[in-house]
Coordinates of C-alpha atoms in Angstrom, one line a residue:
M1 CA 18.5 -8.2 17.0
K2 CA 17.6 -5.2 19.1
R3 CA 16.6 -3.2 16.1
A4 CA 14.3 -6.0 14.8
L5 CA 12.7 -6.2 18.3
L6 CA 12.0 -2.5 18.3
I7 CA 10.4 -2.8 14.9
I8 CA 8.2 -5.6 16.0
L9 CA 7.1 -3.7 19.2
A10 CA 6.4 -0.6 17.1
A11 CA 4.2 -2.6 14.7
I12 CA 2.3 -4.1 17.6
L13 CA 1.8 -0.8 19.4
F14 CA 0.7 0.8 16.1
I15 CA -2.1 -1.8 15.7
Q16 CA -3.1 -1.7 19.3
S17 CA -3.4 2.1 19.3
A18 CA -5.3 2.0 16.0
R19 CA -8.0 -0.5 17.1
P20 CA -9.9 -0.1 20.4
N21 CA -12.1 -3.1 19.2
T22 CA -11.6 -5.7 16.5
F23 CA -14.2 -7.4 14.3
R24 CA -14.0 -10.1 11.7
V25 CA -15.5 -9.9 8.2
N26 CA -15.8 -13.0 6.1
N27 CA -18.2 -13.1 3.1
T28 CA -18.5 -16.9 3.1
L29 CA -19.8 -17.0 6.7
T30 CA -23.0 -15.9 8.4
T31 CA -23.1 -12.8 10.6
D32 CA -22.8 -13.6 14.3
P33 CA -22.7 -10.4 16.4
A34 CA -21.9 -12.3 19.5
Q35 CA -18.7 -13.5 17.9
K36 CA -17.9 -10.1 16.4
L37 CA -18.3 -11.6 13.0
F38 CA -20.0 -9.9 10.0
K39 CA -20.6 -11.2 6.5
T40 CA -20.1 -8.0 4.6
I41 CA -18.0 -4.8 5.1
P42 CA -21.0 -2.5 4.8
E43 CA -22.8 -4.5 7.4
A44 CA -19.9 -4.2 9.8
H45 CA -19.4 -0.5 9.0
N46 CA -23.1 0.3 9.7
A47 CA -23.4 -1.8 12.9
A48 CA -24.0 0.2 16.1
T49 CA -21.5 -1.9 17.9
V50 CA -18.7 -0.9 15.5
L51 CA -17.5 2.5 16.7
A52 CA -15.2 5.0 15.0
G53 CA -11.6 3.9 15.4
D54 CA -12.4 0.2 15.5
T55 CA -10.7 -2.4 13.2
L56 CA -12.2 -4.7 10.7
L57 CA -10.1 -7.8 9.8
I58 CA -11.1 -8.6 6.3
E59 CA -10.5 -12.4 6.0
G60 CA -9.4 -13.8 2.6
T61 CA -11.9 -15.6 0.5
A62 CA -12.5 -16.2 -3.2
V63 CA -15.5 -13.9 -3.1
V64 CA -15.1 -10.2 -4.0
H65 CA -16.6 -7.7 -1.6
P66 CA -19.0 -5.2 -3.3
A67 CA -18.3 -1.5 -3.6
F68 CA -19.2 0.6 -0.5
T69 CA -18.9 4.1 1.0
M70 CA -17.2 4.8 4.2
T71 CA -18.6 7.5 6.5
K72 CA -17.1 6.2 9.7
R73 CA -13.4 6.2 10.6
L74 CA -12.2 2.6 10.7
V75 CA -9.1 0.5 10.2
L76 CA -9.5 -2.2 7.5
I77 CA -6.8 -4.8 7.4
G78 CA -6.6 -7.5 4.7
T79 CA -4.4 -10.5 4.1
G80 CA -2.0 -9.0 1.5
Y81 CA -1.6 -10.0 -2.1
L82 CA 0.6 -12.2 -4.4
L83 CA 0.5 -14.6 -1.5
T84 CA 1.5 -17.7 -3.5
E85 CA 4.5 -15.9 -5.1
N86 CA 6.4 -15.1 -1.9
A87 CA 7.5 -17.2 1.0
Q88 CA 6.2 -16.9 4.5
T89 CA 3.0 -15.0 3.7
Q90 CA -0.2 -16.7 4.9
S91 CA -0.8 -20.4 5.4
A92 CA -4.1 -19.9 3.6
A93 CA -3.4 -18.0 0.4
A94 CA -6.9 -16.4 0.0
Q95 CA -6.8 -12.6 -0.5
S96 CA -9.1 -9.9 0.8
I97 CA -10.5 -8.7 -2.5
V98 CA -12.5 -5.5 -2.5
S99 CA -14.3 -3.3 -5.1
K100 CA -14.5 0.4 -5.0
I101 CA -14.1 2.1 -1.6
T102 CA -15.1 5.7 -1.3
I103 CA -13.8 7.4 1.9
K104 CA -16.1 10.3 2.7
P105 CA -14.9 13.4 4.8
S106 CA -16.7 12.0 7.9
A107 CA -14.4 9.0 7.7
A108 CA -11.2 11.1 8.1
G109 CA -8.5 9.2 9.8
T110 CA -9.4 5.9 8.1
I111 CA -6.6 3.4 7.4
L112 CA -6.6 0.7 4.7
I113 CA -3.9 -2.0 4.9
G114 CA -3.3 -5.2 2.9
L115 CA -6.4 -5.0 0.6
N116 CA -6.6 -6.3 -3.0
F117 CA -8.7 -4.1 -5.2
S118 CA -10.5 -6.3 -7.7
D119 CA -9.8 -5.2 -11.3
Y120 CA -8.7 -2.5 -13.7
Y121 CA -11.9 -0.5 -14.0
T122 CA -12.4 3.0 -12.6
E123 CA -15.6 1.9 -10.8
N124 CA -13.5 -0.3 -8.6
A125 CA -10.8 2.2 -7.7
P126 CA -10.4 3.7 -4.3
F127 CA -11.7 7.3 -4.0
I128 CA -10.2 9.4 -1.1
E129 CA -12.4 12.3 -0.2
A130 CA -11.2 12.6 3.4
S131 CA -8.1 14.0 5.2
N132 CA -5.7 12.1 7.4
V133 CA -6.1 8.9 5.5
I134 CA -3.5 6.2 5.1
I135 CA -3.5 3.7 2.2
M136 CA -0.8 1.2 3.0
R137 CA 0.4 -2.1 1.4
C138 CA -2.6 -2.5 -0.9
F139 CA -2.7 -4.0 -4.4
I140 CA -4.3 -1.5 -6.8
P141 CA -4.7 -2.7 -10.4
N142 CA -6.5 0.5 -11.3
W143 CA -6.3 4.2 -10.2
L144 CA -6.4 5.9 -6.9
Y145 CA -8.3 9.2 -6.9
L146 CA -7.6 12.1 -4.6
T147 CA -10.8 14.2 -4.8
G148 CA -12.5 17.0 -2.9
D149 CA -10.5 19.3 -0.6
I150 CA -8.2 17.1 1.5
N151 CA -4.8 17.1 3.2
N152 CA -2.4 14.9 5.1
V153 CA -2.9 11.7 3.1
Q154 CA -0.2 9.0 3.2
I155 CA 0.1 6.5 0.3
L156 CA 2.7 4.0 1.4
Q157 CA 4.2 0.7 0.2
N158 CA 1.4 -0.1 -2.4
F159 CA 1.7 -2.0 -5.6
F160 CA -0.1 -0.2 -8.5
L161 CA -0.4 -2.8 -11.3
E162 CA -1.8 -1.0 -14.4
G163 CA -2.7 1.9 -12.2
G164 CA -1.7 5.4 -11.2
I165 CA -2.8 8.4 -9.1
A166 CA -4.9 11.3 -10.2
N167 CA -7.5 13.9 -9.2
Y168 CA -11.0 13.1 -10.4
Y169 CA -12.5 16.6 -10.8
T170 CA -11.0 19.8 -12.1
T171 CA -11.9 21.5 -8.8
D172 CA -10.2 19.0 -6.6
K173 CA -7.4 20.3 -4.4
F174 CA -5.1 18.7 -1.8
T175 CA -2.0 19.5 0.2
N176 CA 0.6 17.6 2.2
V177 CA 0.2 14.2 0.5
V178 CA 3.0 11.7 1.1
L179 CA 3.9 9.2 -1.6
K180 CA 6.6 6.7 -0.4
N181 CA 7.8 3.3 -1.4
N182 CA 5.2 2.6 -4.0
F183 CA 5.4 0.7 -7.3
I184 CA 3.3 2.7 -9.8
S185 CA 2.9 1.4 -13.3
D186 CA 0.7 4.2 -14.9
P187 CA 1.1 8.0 -14.9
V188 CA 1.0 10.3 -12.0
N189 CA -0.1 13.4 -13.9
I190 CA -1.3 15.9 -11.4
T191 CA -1.0 19.6 -12.1
S192 CA -1.4 22.5 -9.7
N193 CA -2.4 26.1 -10.1
S194 CA -3.1 29.2 -8.0
S195 CA -6.8 28.3 -7.7
Y196 CA -6.5 24.6 -7.1
Q197 CA -3.3 23.5 -5.3
R198 CA -2.5 19.9 -5.6
T199 CA 0.8 19.5 -3.8
F200 CA 2.7 16.6 -2.3
A201 CA 4.8 16.9 0.9
A202 CA 7.2 14.2 -0.1
V203 CA 7.7 11.8 -3.0
E204 CA 10.4 9.4 -2.1
Y205 CA 11.6 5.8 -2.8
N206 CA 9.0 5.0 -5.4
I207 CA 9.3 3.2 -8.8
F208 CA 7.5 5.0 -11.6
Q209 CA 7.0 3.1 -14.9
S210 CA 5.4 6.0 -16.7
T211 CA 5.0 9.8 -16.7
V212 CA 5.5 11.8 -13.5
I213 CA 4.1 15.3 -13.4
L214 CA 3.5 16.8 -10.0
T215 CA 4.4 19.5 -7.4
T216 CA 6.1 18.5 -4.2
S217 CA 8.3 19.8 -1.5
L218 CA 10.9 17.1 -2.2
F219 CA 11.4 14.4 -4.9
R220 CA 14.1 12.0 -3.8
S221 CA 15.5 8.5 -4.3
N222 CA 12.9 7.5 -6.9
I223 CA 13.4 5.3 -10.0
I224 CA 11.7 6.2 -13.2
T225 CA 11.9 3.3 -15.6
G226 CA 9.6 4.2 -18.5
I227 CA 11.6 4.8 -21.6
G228 CA 10.5 8.2 -22.9
A229 CA 8.3 8.9 -19.8
V230 CA 7.9 12.6 -19.2
V231 CA 9.3 13.8 -15.8
T232 CA 8.1 17.3 -14.9
V233 CA 8.6 17.8 -11.2
S234 CA 8.1 21.2 -9.6
S235 CA 10.3 21.1 -6.4
A236 CA 13.2 22.8 -4.8
Q237 CA 14.7 19.4 -3.9
V238 CA 15.0 17.0 -6.8
Q239 CA 17.7 14.7 -5.6
N240 CA 19.3 11.3 -6.1
N241 CA 16.8 9.9 -8.6
L242 CA 17.5 7.4 -11.3
V243 CA 16.0 7.9 -14.7
S244 CA 15.9 5.8 -17.8
S245 CA 16.7 8.3 -20.5
N246 CA 18.1 11.6 -19.3
Q247 CA 14.7 13.0 -18.1
L248 CA 16.5 14.9 -15.3
P249 CA 19.7 16.9 -15.3
A250 CA 22.7 15.0 -14.1
S251 CA 23.1 17.1 -10.9
N252 CA 22.1 16.8 -7.3
G253 CA 22.8 13.1 -7.4
N254 CA 20.3 12.5 -10.3
Q255 CA 21.6 10.1 -12.9
T256 CA 20.6 7.9 -15.9
Y257 CA 20.9 4.3 -15.0
N258 CA 22.2 1.3 -17.0
A259 CA 19.2 -1.2 -17.1
T260 CA 21.4 -4.3 -17.0
Q261 CA 22.9 -3.2 -13.7
L262 CA 19.7 -2.2 -11.8
F263 CA 17.0 -4.7 -10.9
A264 CA 17.2 -8.4 -10.0
G265 CA 14.6 -9.1 -12.8
P266 CA 11.7 -11.6 -13.1
T267 CA 13.8 -14.8 -13.4
G268 CA 13.3 -16.7 -10.2
N269 CA 11.6 -13.7 -8.5
S270 CA 8.0 -12.8 -7.7
T271 CA 6.0 -10.0 -9.4
D272 CA 7.1 -7.6 -6.7
G273 CA 10.4 -9.2 -5.7
Q274 CA 11.9 -8.6 -9.2
Y275 CA 12.3 -4.9 -8.4
K276 CA 14.9 -5.5 -5.7
I277 CA 18.2 -3.9 -6.8
K278 CA 20.9 -6.4 -7.6
T279 CA 23.4 -6.9 -4.8
S280 CA 26.2 -6.2 -7.2
S281 CA 24.6 -3.0 -8.6
P282 CA 26.5 0.3 -8.5
Y283 CA 23.2 1.9 -7.7
L284 CA 22.7 0.3 -4.3
T285 CA 23.7 3.6 -2.5
A286 CA 22.6 6.0 -5.2
G287 CA 19.7 7.4 -3.1
Y288 CA 19.7 10.4 -0.9
N289 CA 22.4 10.2 1.8
N290 CA 23.8 7.0 0.3
S291 CA 20.5 5.1 0.8
Q292 CA 19.1 2.6 -1.6
P293 CA 16.8 4.2 -4.2
G294 CA 13.5 2.6 -5.2
I295 CA 10.8 0.8 -3.2
Y296 CA 13.1 -1.2 -1.0
G297 CA 15.0 1.8 0.3
G298 CA 14.5 4.4 3.0
S299 CA 13.0 4.1 6.5
M300 CA 9.9 2.2 5.4
P301 CA 11.0 -0.3 2.7
Y302 CA 8.4 -2.1 0.6
V303 CA 7.1 -5.3 2.2
L304 CA 6.7 -8.3 -0.2
S305 CA 3.0 -9.2 -0.8
G306 CA 1.8 -6.2 1.2
M307 CA 1.8 -8.2 4.4
P308 CA 0.1 -6.2 7.2
P309 CA 2.1 -5.3 10.3
I310 CA 0.4 -7.9 12.5
P311 CA 1.3 -11.5 13.3
A312 CA 0.6 -13.9 10.4
I313 CA 0.7 -17.7 10.4
Y314 CA 2.5 -18.7 7.3
E315 CA 2.7 -22.5 8.0
L316 CA 0.3 -24.8 9.8
V317 CA 0.8 -28.5 10.2
A318 CA -1.6 -30.7 12.1
D319 CA -1.8 -34.5 12.4
G320 CA -5.0 -36.0 11.0
F321 CA -6.1 -37.5 14.3
G322 CA -6.0 -36.5 18.0
S323 CA -7.3 -37.8 21.3
K324 CA -8.9 -36.5 24.4
Q325 CA -5.8 -37.6 26.4
N326 CA -3.1 -36.4 24.0
G327 CA -4.9 -33.6 22.1
L328 CA -4.0 -32.8 18.5
P329 CA -0.3 -32.1 17.8
V330 CA 0.0 -28.8 15.8
T331 CA 3.0 -27.0 14.5
I332 CA 2.6 -23.3 13.7
K333 CA 5.1 -20.9 12.2
A334 CA 4.3 -17.2 12.4
K335 CA 6.0 -13.9 12.1
V336 CA 5.3 -10.2 12.5
N337 CA 5.7 -8.1 9.4
Q338 CA 7.2 -4.8 10.2

């Protein structure tokens, strides 16, 4: 109980420190500055009242937000994804669906949480051109591009459906990128050379369904499921990874897994829940320091549906009628997602 309380307090403190002021964005409503409400993300971004470091709560609707370019450091928080597939997500299952977001260098320090990128095309992919950016708990059905000259980017707990990570130009370079607890379906094929370094600081607790080619300080506790996927990792610490077909030497805790003993599977599970490791699996402690490998392991395990680390109402029950004397009886169930 004490540990859970500390996690909740840490989540609340994180959000409070990240957002001196908070604004709503809802593309089905009319802008009302007095209520801190904007119809579009660009309108909120460009508003004089929205300052660097402020937070935009992107409310879920059926309308896709258009592509835009960020030149101001902001925190964007959406509602998560796959909301109807997992329990205790949001009482209203509408998602915060966005198109291409380009984060320019002047927006360094930007944080994106719980957003759903709209489709599989490159023109709707996130482009990171700034340092000190965090992309967290987003649904990315396309590619994420690291471009320009950047460092200290954190890519955490995202679900890449039909997408991977790449640099966009041959002259792109980056250092100190952290890749943790992501499900990535397409290749991560990023080479580095003496002229253009493209290096990760840590690649841990991910599930890769395809080729992995990269340079990193450490590569630990990952699961590579693609049969025949190329795994070429330049690192002094390649430890405790599970591979599908002998792509890594059987040393330093690396091993080839038996597929029937690994994941819970799709039967009775959600799109992201199926990648939990079976409770009876011999691989539950196959990660570094006897941790669980894959997206549900480590110090920041994957959160179902990418729920943001703020309180969320997942059930709302109200009687159809109320009165001035007795009010309207309402039952609310909510939780904070660590």
